[in-house]
Amino acid sequence: ETGVTQSPTHLIKTRGQQVTLRCSSQSGHNTVSWYQQALGQGPQFIFQYYREEENGRGNFPPRFSGLQFPNYSSELNVNALELDDSALYLCASSWTGREQYFGPGTRLTVT
Amino acid sequence: GESVGLHLPTLSVQEGDNSIINCAYSNSASDYFIWYKQESGKGPQFIIDIRSNMDKRQGQRVTVLLNKTVKHLSLQIAATQPGDSAVYFCAENSRRDDKIIFGKGTRLHILP
């Protein structure tokens, strides 16, 4: 059974640029959630995808968007990057949306 | 509003002793609670969960206690080992919206 994987592991972008982060869900899971984790903080819920549709969203602006594909993998897109977007971005997959298993994260640095 | 918080940001425990990490939650609609362990440079690792119809659940060396009356959650780790060093997060979830709300975390430091 393959766990949750994310790519890339690290990324450096300039303010104003756009970024796409990718996540492959654990085998058998149909729900993917994305979280932003600032240094020293707990993960903050961005949004969740279930069967290719957004199924809940946290308090993040529209420049944070996502996709889920038929194989349940997912992308997180962030437009017009700001310095405060620097964080660890975590993807978690689940079957029910509750017992979520996390990937290792993508560390995004915005300069 | 909804919030999950922790009483102690850092906990130092002697190797071999038991550790107790506490957490308070405020959303009375939450019916599912989870403890995660996060080691440096890694994503959160599921440790144990508990549903609101239970007040205690045991796993391997870990026990979670839920007191709905005072909205309190705790994680007990028996015979703490060096490998238990990490940041521990409690998290809550309600069936209403399926998002998981994390607290800020407690760092567990193991003393030799």
PDB file of C-alpha atoms in Angstrom:
ATOM      1  CA  GLU A   1       0.000   0.000   0.000  1.00  0.00           C
ATOM      2  CA  THR A   2       1.497   3.338  -1.064  1.00  0.00           C
ATOM      3  CA  GLY A   3       1.251   6.272   1.330  1.00  0.00           C
ATOM      4  CA  VAL A   4       0.549   9.896   0.524  1.00  0.00           C
ATOM      5  CA  THR A   5       3.251  11.511  -1.589  1.00  0.00           C
ATOM      6  CA  GLN A   6       3.826  15.165  -2.411  1.00  0.00           C
ATOM      7  CA  SER A   7       5.975  17.034  -4.871  1.00  0.00           C
ATOM      8  CA  PRO A   8       8.158  18.964  -4.904  1.00  0.00           C
ATOM      9  CA  THR A   9       9.676  18.712  -1.428  1.00  0.00           C
ATOM     10  CA  HIS A  10      11.020  22.253  -1.479  1.00  0.00           C
ATOM     11  CA  LEU A  11      10.246  25.262  -3.637  1.00  0.00           C
ATOM     12  CA  ILE A  12      11.411  28.864  -3.758  1.00  0.00           C
ATOM     13  CA  LYS A  13       9.274  31.436  -5.532  1.00  0.00           C
ATOM     14  CA  THR A  14       9.218  35.201  -5.879  1.00  0.00           C
ATOM     15  CA  ARG A  15       6.380  37.390  -4.653  1.00  0.00           C
ATOM     16  CA  GLY A  16       3.697  37.719  -7.342  1.00  0.00           C
ATOM     17  CA  GLN A  17       4.475  34.390  -8.996  1.00  0.00           C
ATOM     18  CA  GLN A  18       2.189  31.383  -9.192  1.00  0.00           C
ATOM     19  CA  VAL A  19       2.865  27.895  -7.829  1.00  0.00           C
ATOM     20  CA  THR A  20       1.388  24.412  -8.259  1.00  0.00           C
ATOM     21  CA  LEU A  21       1.862  21.724  -5.654  1.00  0.00           C
ATOM     22  CA  ARG A  22       0.975  18.093  -6.238  1.00  0.00           C
ATOM     23  CA  CYS A  23      -0.305  15.267  -4.101  1.00  0.00           C
ATOM     24  CA  SER A  24      -0.922  11.578  -4.727  1.00  0.00           C
ATOM     25  CA  SER A  25      -3.405  10.079  -2.317  1.00  0.00           C
ATOM     26  CA  GLN A  26      -3.009   6.804  -0.492  1.00  0.00           C
ATOM     27  CA  SER A  27      -4.318   3.794  -2.379  1.00  0.00           C
ATOM     28  CA  GLY A  28      -8.056   3.368  -1.830  1.00  0.00           C
ATOM     29  CA  HIS A  29      -8.641   6.932  -0.615  1.00  0.00           C
ATOM     30  CA  ASN A  30     -11.057   9.219  -2.490  1.00  0.00           C
ATOM     31  CA  THR A  31     -10.813  12.395  -0.399  1.00  0.00           C
ATOM     32  CA  VAL A  32      -7.906  14.844  -0.343  1.00  0.00           C
ATOM     33  CA  SER A  33      -7.498  17.775   2.029  1.00  0.00           C
ATOM     34  CA  TRP A  34      -4.896  20.528   1.872  1.00  0.00           C
ATOM     35  CA  TYR A  35      -3.430  22.359   4.850  1.00  0.00           C
ATOM     36  CA  GLN A  36      -1.030  25.248   5.343  1.00  0.00           C
ATOM     37  CA  GLN A  37       1.330  25.013   8.295  1.00  0.00           C
ATOM     38  CA  ALA A  38       3.262  28.114   9.275  1.00  0.00           C
ATOM     39  CA  LEU A  39       6.377  27.659  11.363  1.00  0.00           C
ATOM     40  CA  GLY A  40       5.520  26.807  14.966  1.00  0.00           C
ATOM     41  CA  GLN A  41       1.792  26.531  14.254  1.00  0.00           C
ATOM     42  CA  GLY A  42      -0.705  23.782  13.702  1.00  0.00           C
ATOM     43  CA  PRO A  43      -1.916  22.996  10.188  1.00  0.00           C
ATOM     44  CA  GLN A  44      -4.711  25.251   8.917  1.00  0.00           C
ATOM     45  CA  PHE A  45      -7.372  23.746   6.682  1.00  0.00           C
ATOM     46  CA  ILE A  46      -7.402  25.186   3.145  1.00  0.00           C
ATOM     47  CA  PHE A  47      -9.940  22.980   1.341  1.00  0.00           C
ATOM     48  CA  GLN A  48     -11.003  19.430   0.728  1.00  0.00           C
ATOM     49  CA  TYR A  49     -11.798  17.559  -2.493  1.00  0.00           C
ATOM     50  CA  TYR A  50     -14.090  14.581  -2.775  1.00  0.00           C
ATOM     51  CA  ARG A  51     -14.669  12.855  -6.096  1.00  0.00           C
ATOM     52  CA  GLU A  52     -13.167  15.769  -8.031  1.00  0.00           C
ATOM     53  CA  GLU A  53     -15.307  18.467  -6.395  1.00  0.00           C
ATOM     54  CA  GLU A  54     -14.490  20.949  -3.642  1.00  0.00           C
ATOM     55  CA  ASN A  55     -16.126  19.720  -0.458  1.00  0.00           C
ATOM     56  CA  GLY A  56     -15.411  22.405   2.105  1.00  0.00           C
ATOM     57  CA  ARG A  57     -13.092  25.370   2.329  1.00  0.00           C
ATOM     58  CA  GLY A  58     -11.286  27.149   5.124  1.00  0.00           C
ATOM     59  CA  ASN A  59     -10.586  30.841   5.526  1.00  0.00           C
ATOM     60  CA  PHE A  60      -8.285  31.267   2.525  1.00  0.00           C
ATOM     61  CA  PRO A  61      -8.664  33.764  -0.370  1.00  0.00           C
ATOM     62  CA  PRO A  62      -9.724  32.691  -3.879  1.00  0.00           C
ATOM     63  CA  ARG A  63      -6.132  32.849  -5.116  1.00  0.00           C
ATOM     64  CA  PHE A  64      -5.804  29.462  -3.400  1.00  0.00           C
ATOM     65  CA  SER A  65      -7.444  26.951  -5.712  1.00  0.00           C
ATOM     66  CA  GLY A  66      -7.300  23.257  -6.313  1.00  0.00           C
ATOM     67  CA  LEU A  67      -8.139  20.310  -8.476  1.00  0.00           C
ATOM     68  CA  GLN A  68      -8.727  16.635  -7.941  1.00  0.00           C
ATOM     69  CA  PHE A  69      -8.265  14.166 -10.786  1.00  0.00           C
ATOM     70  CA  PRO A  70     -10.107  10.914 -11.570  1.00  0.00           C
ATOM     71  CA  ASN A  71      -7.310   8.919  -9.920  1.00  0.00           C
ATOM     72  CA  TYR A  72      -7.905  11.056  -6.785  1.00  0.00           C
ATOM     73  CA  SER A  73      -4.551  12.815  -6.974  1.00  0.00           C
ATOM     74  CA  SER A  74      -4.749  16.547  -6.399  1.00  0.00           C
ATOM     75  CA  GLU A  75      -3.129  19.903  -7.074  1.00  0.00           C
ATOM     76  CA  LEU A  76      -2.994  23.058  -5.014  1.00  0.00           C
ATOM     77  CA  ASN A  77      -2.505  26.271  -6.970  1.00  0.00           C
ATOM     78  CA  VAL A  78      -1.616  29.577  -5.414  1.00  0.00           C
ATOM     79  CA  ASN A  79      -1.652  32.745  -7.530  1.00  0.00           C
ATOM     80  CA  ALA A  80      -0.061  36.113  -6.805  1.00  0.00           C
ATOM     81  CA  LEU A  81       2.196  34.730  -4.091  1.00  0.00           C
ATOM     82  CA  GLU A  82       2.735  36.814  -0.988  1.00  0.00           C
ATOM     83  CA  LEU A  83       5.534  36.600   1.563  1.00  0.00           C
ATOM     84  CA  ASP A  84       3.076  35.247   4.151  1.00  0.00           C
ATOM     85  CA  ASP A  85       2.383  32.269   1.900  1.00  0.00           C
ATOM     86  CA  SER A  86       5.743  30.851   2.961  1.00  0.00           C
ATOM     87  CA  ALA A  87       4.848  27.681   4.841  1.00  0.00           C
ATOM     88  CA  LEU A  88       4.737  23.909   4.783  1.00  0.00           C
ATOM     89  CA  TYR A  89       1.844  22.751   2.600  1.00  0.00           C
ATOM     90  CA  LEU A  90       0.408  19.421   3.632  1.00  0.00           C
ATOM     91  CA  CYS A  91      -1.849  17.090   1.766  1.00  0.00           C
ATOM     92  CA  ALA A  92      -3.895  14.435   3.546  1.00  0.00           C
ATOM     93  CA  SER A  93      -5.989  11.666   2.078  1.00  0.00           C
ATOM     94  CA  SER A  94      -8.802   9.643   3.547  1.00  0.00           C
ATOM     95  CA  TRP A  95     -11.719   7.424   2.658  1.00  0.00           C
ATOM     96  CA  THR A  96     -14.318   9.171   4.785  1.00  0.00           C
ATOM     97  CA  GLY A  97     -12.734  12.607   5.267  1.00  0.00           C
ATOM     98  CA  ARG A  98     -12.110  11.869   8.925  1.00  0.00           C
ATOM     99  CA  GLU A  99      -9.180   9.489   9.486  1.00  0.00           C
ATOM    100  CA  GLN A 100      -6.720  11.488   7.410  1.00  0.00           C
ATOM    101  CA  TYR A 101      -3.200  10.411   6.539  1.00  0.00           C
ATOM    102  CA  PHE A 102      -0.677  13.105   5.742  1.00  0.00           C
ATOM    103  CA  GLY A 103       2.087  13.359   3.224  1.00  0.00           C
ATOM    104  CA  PRO A 104       5.524  14.776   4.062  1.00  0.00           C
ATOM    105  CA  GLY A 105       4.610  18.237   2.810  1.00  0.00           C
ATOM    106  CA  THR A 106       6.057  20.790   0.415  1.00  0.00           C
ATOM    107  CA  ARG A 107       8.112  23.578   1.939  1.00  0.00           C
ATOM    108  CA  LEU A 108       7.345  26.796   0.015  1.00  0.00           C
ATOM    109  CA  THR A 109       9.505  29.848   0.482  1.00  0.00           C
ATOM    110  CA  VAL A 110       8.377  33.136  -1.048  1.00  0.00           C
ATOM    111  CA  THR A 111      11.044  35.837  -1.365  1.00  0.00           C
TER     112      THR A 111
ATOM    113  CA  GLY B   1     -15.849  30.444  17.625  1.00  0.00           C
ATOM    114  CA  GLU B   2     -14.228  27.109  16.994  1.00  0.00           C
ATOM    115  CA  SER B   3     -10.842  26.508  18.558  1.00  0.00           C
ATOM    116  CA  VAL B   4      -8.638  23.729  19.763  1.00  0.00           C
ATOM    117  CA  GLY B   5      -5.867  24.717  22.116  1.00  0.00           C
ATOM    118  CA  LEU B   6      -3.209  23.165  24.297  1.00  0.00           C
ATOM    119  CA  HIS B   7      -2.402  24.023  27.889  1.00  0.00           C
ATOM    120  CA  LEU B   8       1.381  23.496  27.692  1.00  0.00           C
ATOM    121  CA  PRO B   9       3.528  24.408  24.716  1.00  0.00           C
ATOM    122  CA  THR B  10       6.531  22.341  25.901  1.00  0.00           C
ATOM    123  CA  LEU B  11       6.611  19.234  28.058  1.00  0.00           C
ATOM    124  CA  SER B  12       9.850  17.678  29.357  1.00  0.00           C
ATOM    125  CA  VAL B  13       9.613  14.084  30.566  1.00  0.00           C
ATOM    126  CA  GLN B  14      12.187  11.647  31.911  1.00  0.00           C
ATOM    127  CA  GLU B  15      12.766   8.654  29.675  1.00  0.00           C
ATOM    128  CA  GLY B  16      10.693   5.745  30.968  1.00  0.00           C
ATOM    129  CA  ASP B  17       8.121   7.947  32.686  1.00  0.00           C
ATOM    130  CA  ASN B  18       4.577   8.442  31.453  1.00  0.00           C
ATOM    131  CA  SER B  19       3.691  11.566  29.480  1.00  0.00           C
ATOM    132  CA  ILE B  20       0.371  13.363  29.573  1.00  0.00           C
ATOM    133  CA  ILE B  21      -0.459  15.973  26.970  1.00  0.00           C
ATOM    134  CA  ASN B  22      -3.625  17.991  27.465  1.00  0.00           C
ATOM    135  CA  CYS B  23      -5.923  19.797  25.085  1.00  0.00           C
ATOM    136  CA  ALA B  24      -9.072  21.896  25.349  1.00  0.00           C
ATOM    137  CA  TYR B  25     -11.651  22.298  22.626  1.00  0.00           C
ATOM    138  CA  SER B  26     -14.535  24.701  22.360  1.00  0.00           C
ATOM    139  CA  ASN B  27     -16.735  23.459  19.518  1.00  0.00           C
ATOM    140  CA  SER B  28     -19.513  21.491  21.124  1.00  0.00           C
ATOM    141  CA  ALA B  29     -20.504  20.174  17.684  1.00  0.00           C
ATOM    142  CA  SER B  30     -17.209  18.287  17.341  1.00  0.00           C
ATOM    143  CA  ASP B  31     -17.752  14.556  17.543  1.00  0.00           C
ATOM    144  CA  TYR B  32     -14.395  13.162  16.454  1.00  0.00           C
ATOM    145  CA  PHE B  33     -10.991  13.886  17.961  1.00  0.00           C
ATOM    146  CA  ILE B  34      -7.550  12.925  16.814  1.00  0.00           C
ATOM    147  CA  TRP B  35      -4.004  13.065  18.110  1.00  0.00           C
ATOM    148  CA  TYR B  36      -1.178  13.541  15.656  1.00  0.00           C
ATOM    149  CA  LYS B  37       2.579  13.320  16.137  1.00  0.00           C
ATOM    150  CA  GLN B  38       4.820  15.470  13.972  1.00  0.00           C
ATOM    151  CA  GLU B  39       8.555  14.954  13.833  1.00  0.00           C
ATOM    152  CA  SER B  40      10.865  17.563  12.418  1.00  0.00           C
ATOM    153  CA  GLY B  41      10.633  17.785   8.639  1.00  0.00           C
ATOM    154  CA  LYS B  42       7.730  15.359   8.385  1.00  0.00           C
ATOM    155  CA  GLY B  43       3.987  15.519   8.016  1.00  0.00           C
ATOM    156  CA  PRO B  44       1.674  14.798  10.961  1.00  0.00           C
ATOM    157  CA  GLN B  45       1.377  11.102  11.788  1.00  0.00           C
ATOM    158  CA  PHE B  46      -1.947   9.722  12.995  1.00  0.00           C
ATOM    159  CA  ILE B  47      -1.602   8.303  16.509  1.00  0.00           C
ATOM    160  CA  ILE B  48      -5.060   7.596  17.843  1.00  0.00           C
ATOM    161  CA  ASP B  49      -8.600   8.863  17.525  1.00  0.00           C
ATOM    162  CA  ILE B  50     -11.750   8.840  19.609  1.00  0.00           C
ATOM    163  CA  ARG B  51     -15.387   9.485  18.857  1.00  0.00           C
ATOM    164  CA  SER B  52     -17.632  11.481  21.122  1.00  0.00           C
ATOM    165  CA  ASN B  53     -19.628   8.425  22.182  1.00  0.00           C
ATOM    166  CA  MET B  54     -16.531   7.145  24.003  1.00  0.00           C
ATOM    167  CA  ASP B  55     -14.528   8.539  26.910  1.00  0.00           C
ATOM    168  CA  LYS B  56     -11.425   6.386  26.632  1.00  0.00           C
ATOM    169  CA  ARG B  57      -9.574   4.549  23.941  1.00  0.00           C
ATOM    170  CA  GLN B  58      -6.318   2.654  24.157  1.00  0.00           C
ATOM    171  CA  GLY B  59      -3.684   1.884  21.591  1.00  0.00           C
ATOM    172  CA  GLN B  60      -0.173   0.599  21.767  1.00  0.00           C
ATOM    173  CA  ARG B  61       1.425   2.564  24.656  1.00  0.00           C
ATOM    174  CA  VAL B  62      -1.049   5.409  24.106  1.00  0.00           C
ATOM    175  CA  THR B  63      -4.388   6.223  25.658  1.00  0.00           C
ATOM    176  CA  VAL B  64      -6.741   9.039  24.758  1.00  0.00           C
ATOM    177  CA  LEU B  65      -9.245  10.344  27.275  1.00  0.00           C
ATOM    178  CA  LEU B  66     -12.205  12.521  26.361  1.00  0.00           C
ATOM    179  CA  ASN B  67     -14.181  14.539  28.902  1.00  0.00           C
ATOM    180  CA  LYS B  68     -17.089  16.114  27.068  1.00  0.00           C
ATOM    181  CA  THR B  69     -18.396  17.823  30.183  1.00  0.00           C
ATOM    182  CA  VAL B  70     -15.379  20.121  30.370  1.00  0.00           C
ATOM    183  CA  LYS B  71     -14.401  19.784  26.699  1.00  0.00           C
ATOM    184  CA  HIS B  72     -11.015  18.310  27.491  1.00  0.00           C
ATOM    185  CA  LEU B  73      -8.879  15.791  25.660  1.00  0.00           C
ATOM    186  CA  SER B  74      -5.662  14.161  26.798  1.00  0.00           C
ATOM    187  CA  LEU B  75      -3.040  11.865  25.349  1.00  0.00           C
ATOM    188  CA  GLN B  76      -1.160   9.556  27.671  1.00  0.00           C
ATOM    189  CA  ILE B  77       2.049   7.917  26.496  1.00  0.00           C
ATOM    190  CA  ALA B  78       3.310   5.080  28.651  1.00  0.00           C
ATOM    191  CA  ALA B  79       7.026   4.485  29.248  1.00  0.00           C
ATOM    192  CA  THR B  80       8.140   7.442  27.149  1.00  0.00           C
ATOM    193  CA  GLN B  81      11.005   6.690  24.771  1.00  0.00           C
ATOM    194  CA  PRO B  82      13.469   8.947  22.923  1.00  0.00           C
ATOM    195  CA  GLY B  83      11.561   8.234  19.718  1.00  0.00           C
ATOM    196  CA  ASP B  84       8.510   9.906  21.220  1.00  0.00           C
ATOM    197  CA  SER B  85      10.213  13.298  20.933  1.00  0.00           C
ATOM    198  CA  ALA B  86       8.032  15.338  18.592  1.00  0.00           C
ATOM    199  CA  VAL B  87       5.309  17.959  18.478  1.00  0.00           C
ATOM    200  CA  TYR B  88       1.899  16.566  19.346  1.00  0.00           C
ATOM    201  CA  PHE B  89      -1.295  18.093  17.988  1.00  0.00           C
ATOM    202  CA  CYS B  90      -4.819  17.483  19.062  1.00  0.00           C
ATOM    203  CA  ALA B  91      -7.428  18.024  16.396  1.00  0.00           C
ATOM    204  CA  GLU B  92     -11.187  18.030  16.207  1.00  0.00           C
ATOM    205  CA  ASN B  93     -13.731  17.382  13.526  1.00  0.00           C
ATOM    206  CA  SER B  94     -17.486  17.662  13.204  1.00  0.00           C
ATOM    207  CA  ARG B  95     -19.600  15.737  10.752  1.00  0.00           C
ATOM    208  CA  ARG B  96     -21.188  19.040   9.813  1.00  0.00           C
ATOM    209  CA  ASP B  97     -18.283  20.190   7.642  1.00  0.00           C
ATOM    210  CA  ASP B  98     -15.628  17.455   7.685  1.00  0.00           C
ATOM    211  CA  LYS B  99     -12.713  19.867   8.127  1.00  0.00           C
ATOM    212  CA  ILE B 100     -10.172  19.074  10.814  1.00  0.00           C
ATOM    213  CA  ILE B 101      -9.193  21.880  13.168  1.00  0.00           C
ATOM    214  CA  PHE B 102      -5.740  21.629  14.706  1.00  0.00           C
ATOM    215  CA  GLY B 103      -4.390  23.172  17.857  1.00  0.00           C
ATOM    216  CA  LYS B 104      -0.990  24.836  18.041  1.00  0.00           C
ATOM    217  CA  GLY B 105       0.877  21.803  19.334  1.00  0.00           C
ATOM    218  CA  THR B 106       2.898  20.683  22.337  1.00  0.00           C
ATOM    219  CA  ARG B 107       6.550  19.808  22.022  1.00  0.00           C
ATOM    220  CA  LEU B 108       7.476  16.684  23.972  1.00  0.00           C
ATOM    221  CA  HIS B 109      11.111  16.658  25.083  1.00  0.00           C
ATOM    222  CA  ILE B 110      12.583  13.458  26.511  1.00  0.00           C
ATOM    223  CA  LEU B 111      15.212  13.800  29.211  1.00  0.00           C
ATOM    224  CA  PRO B 112      17.884  11.071  29.390  1.00  0.00           C
TER     225      PRO B 112
END
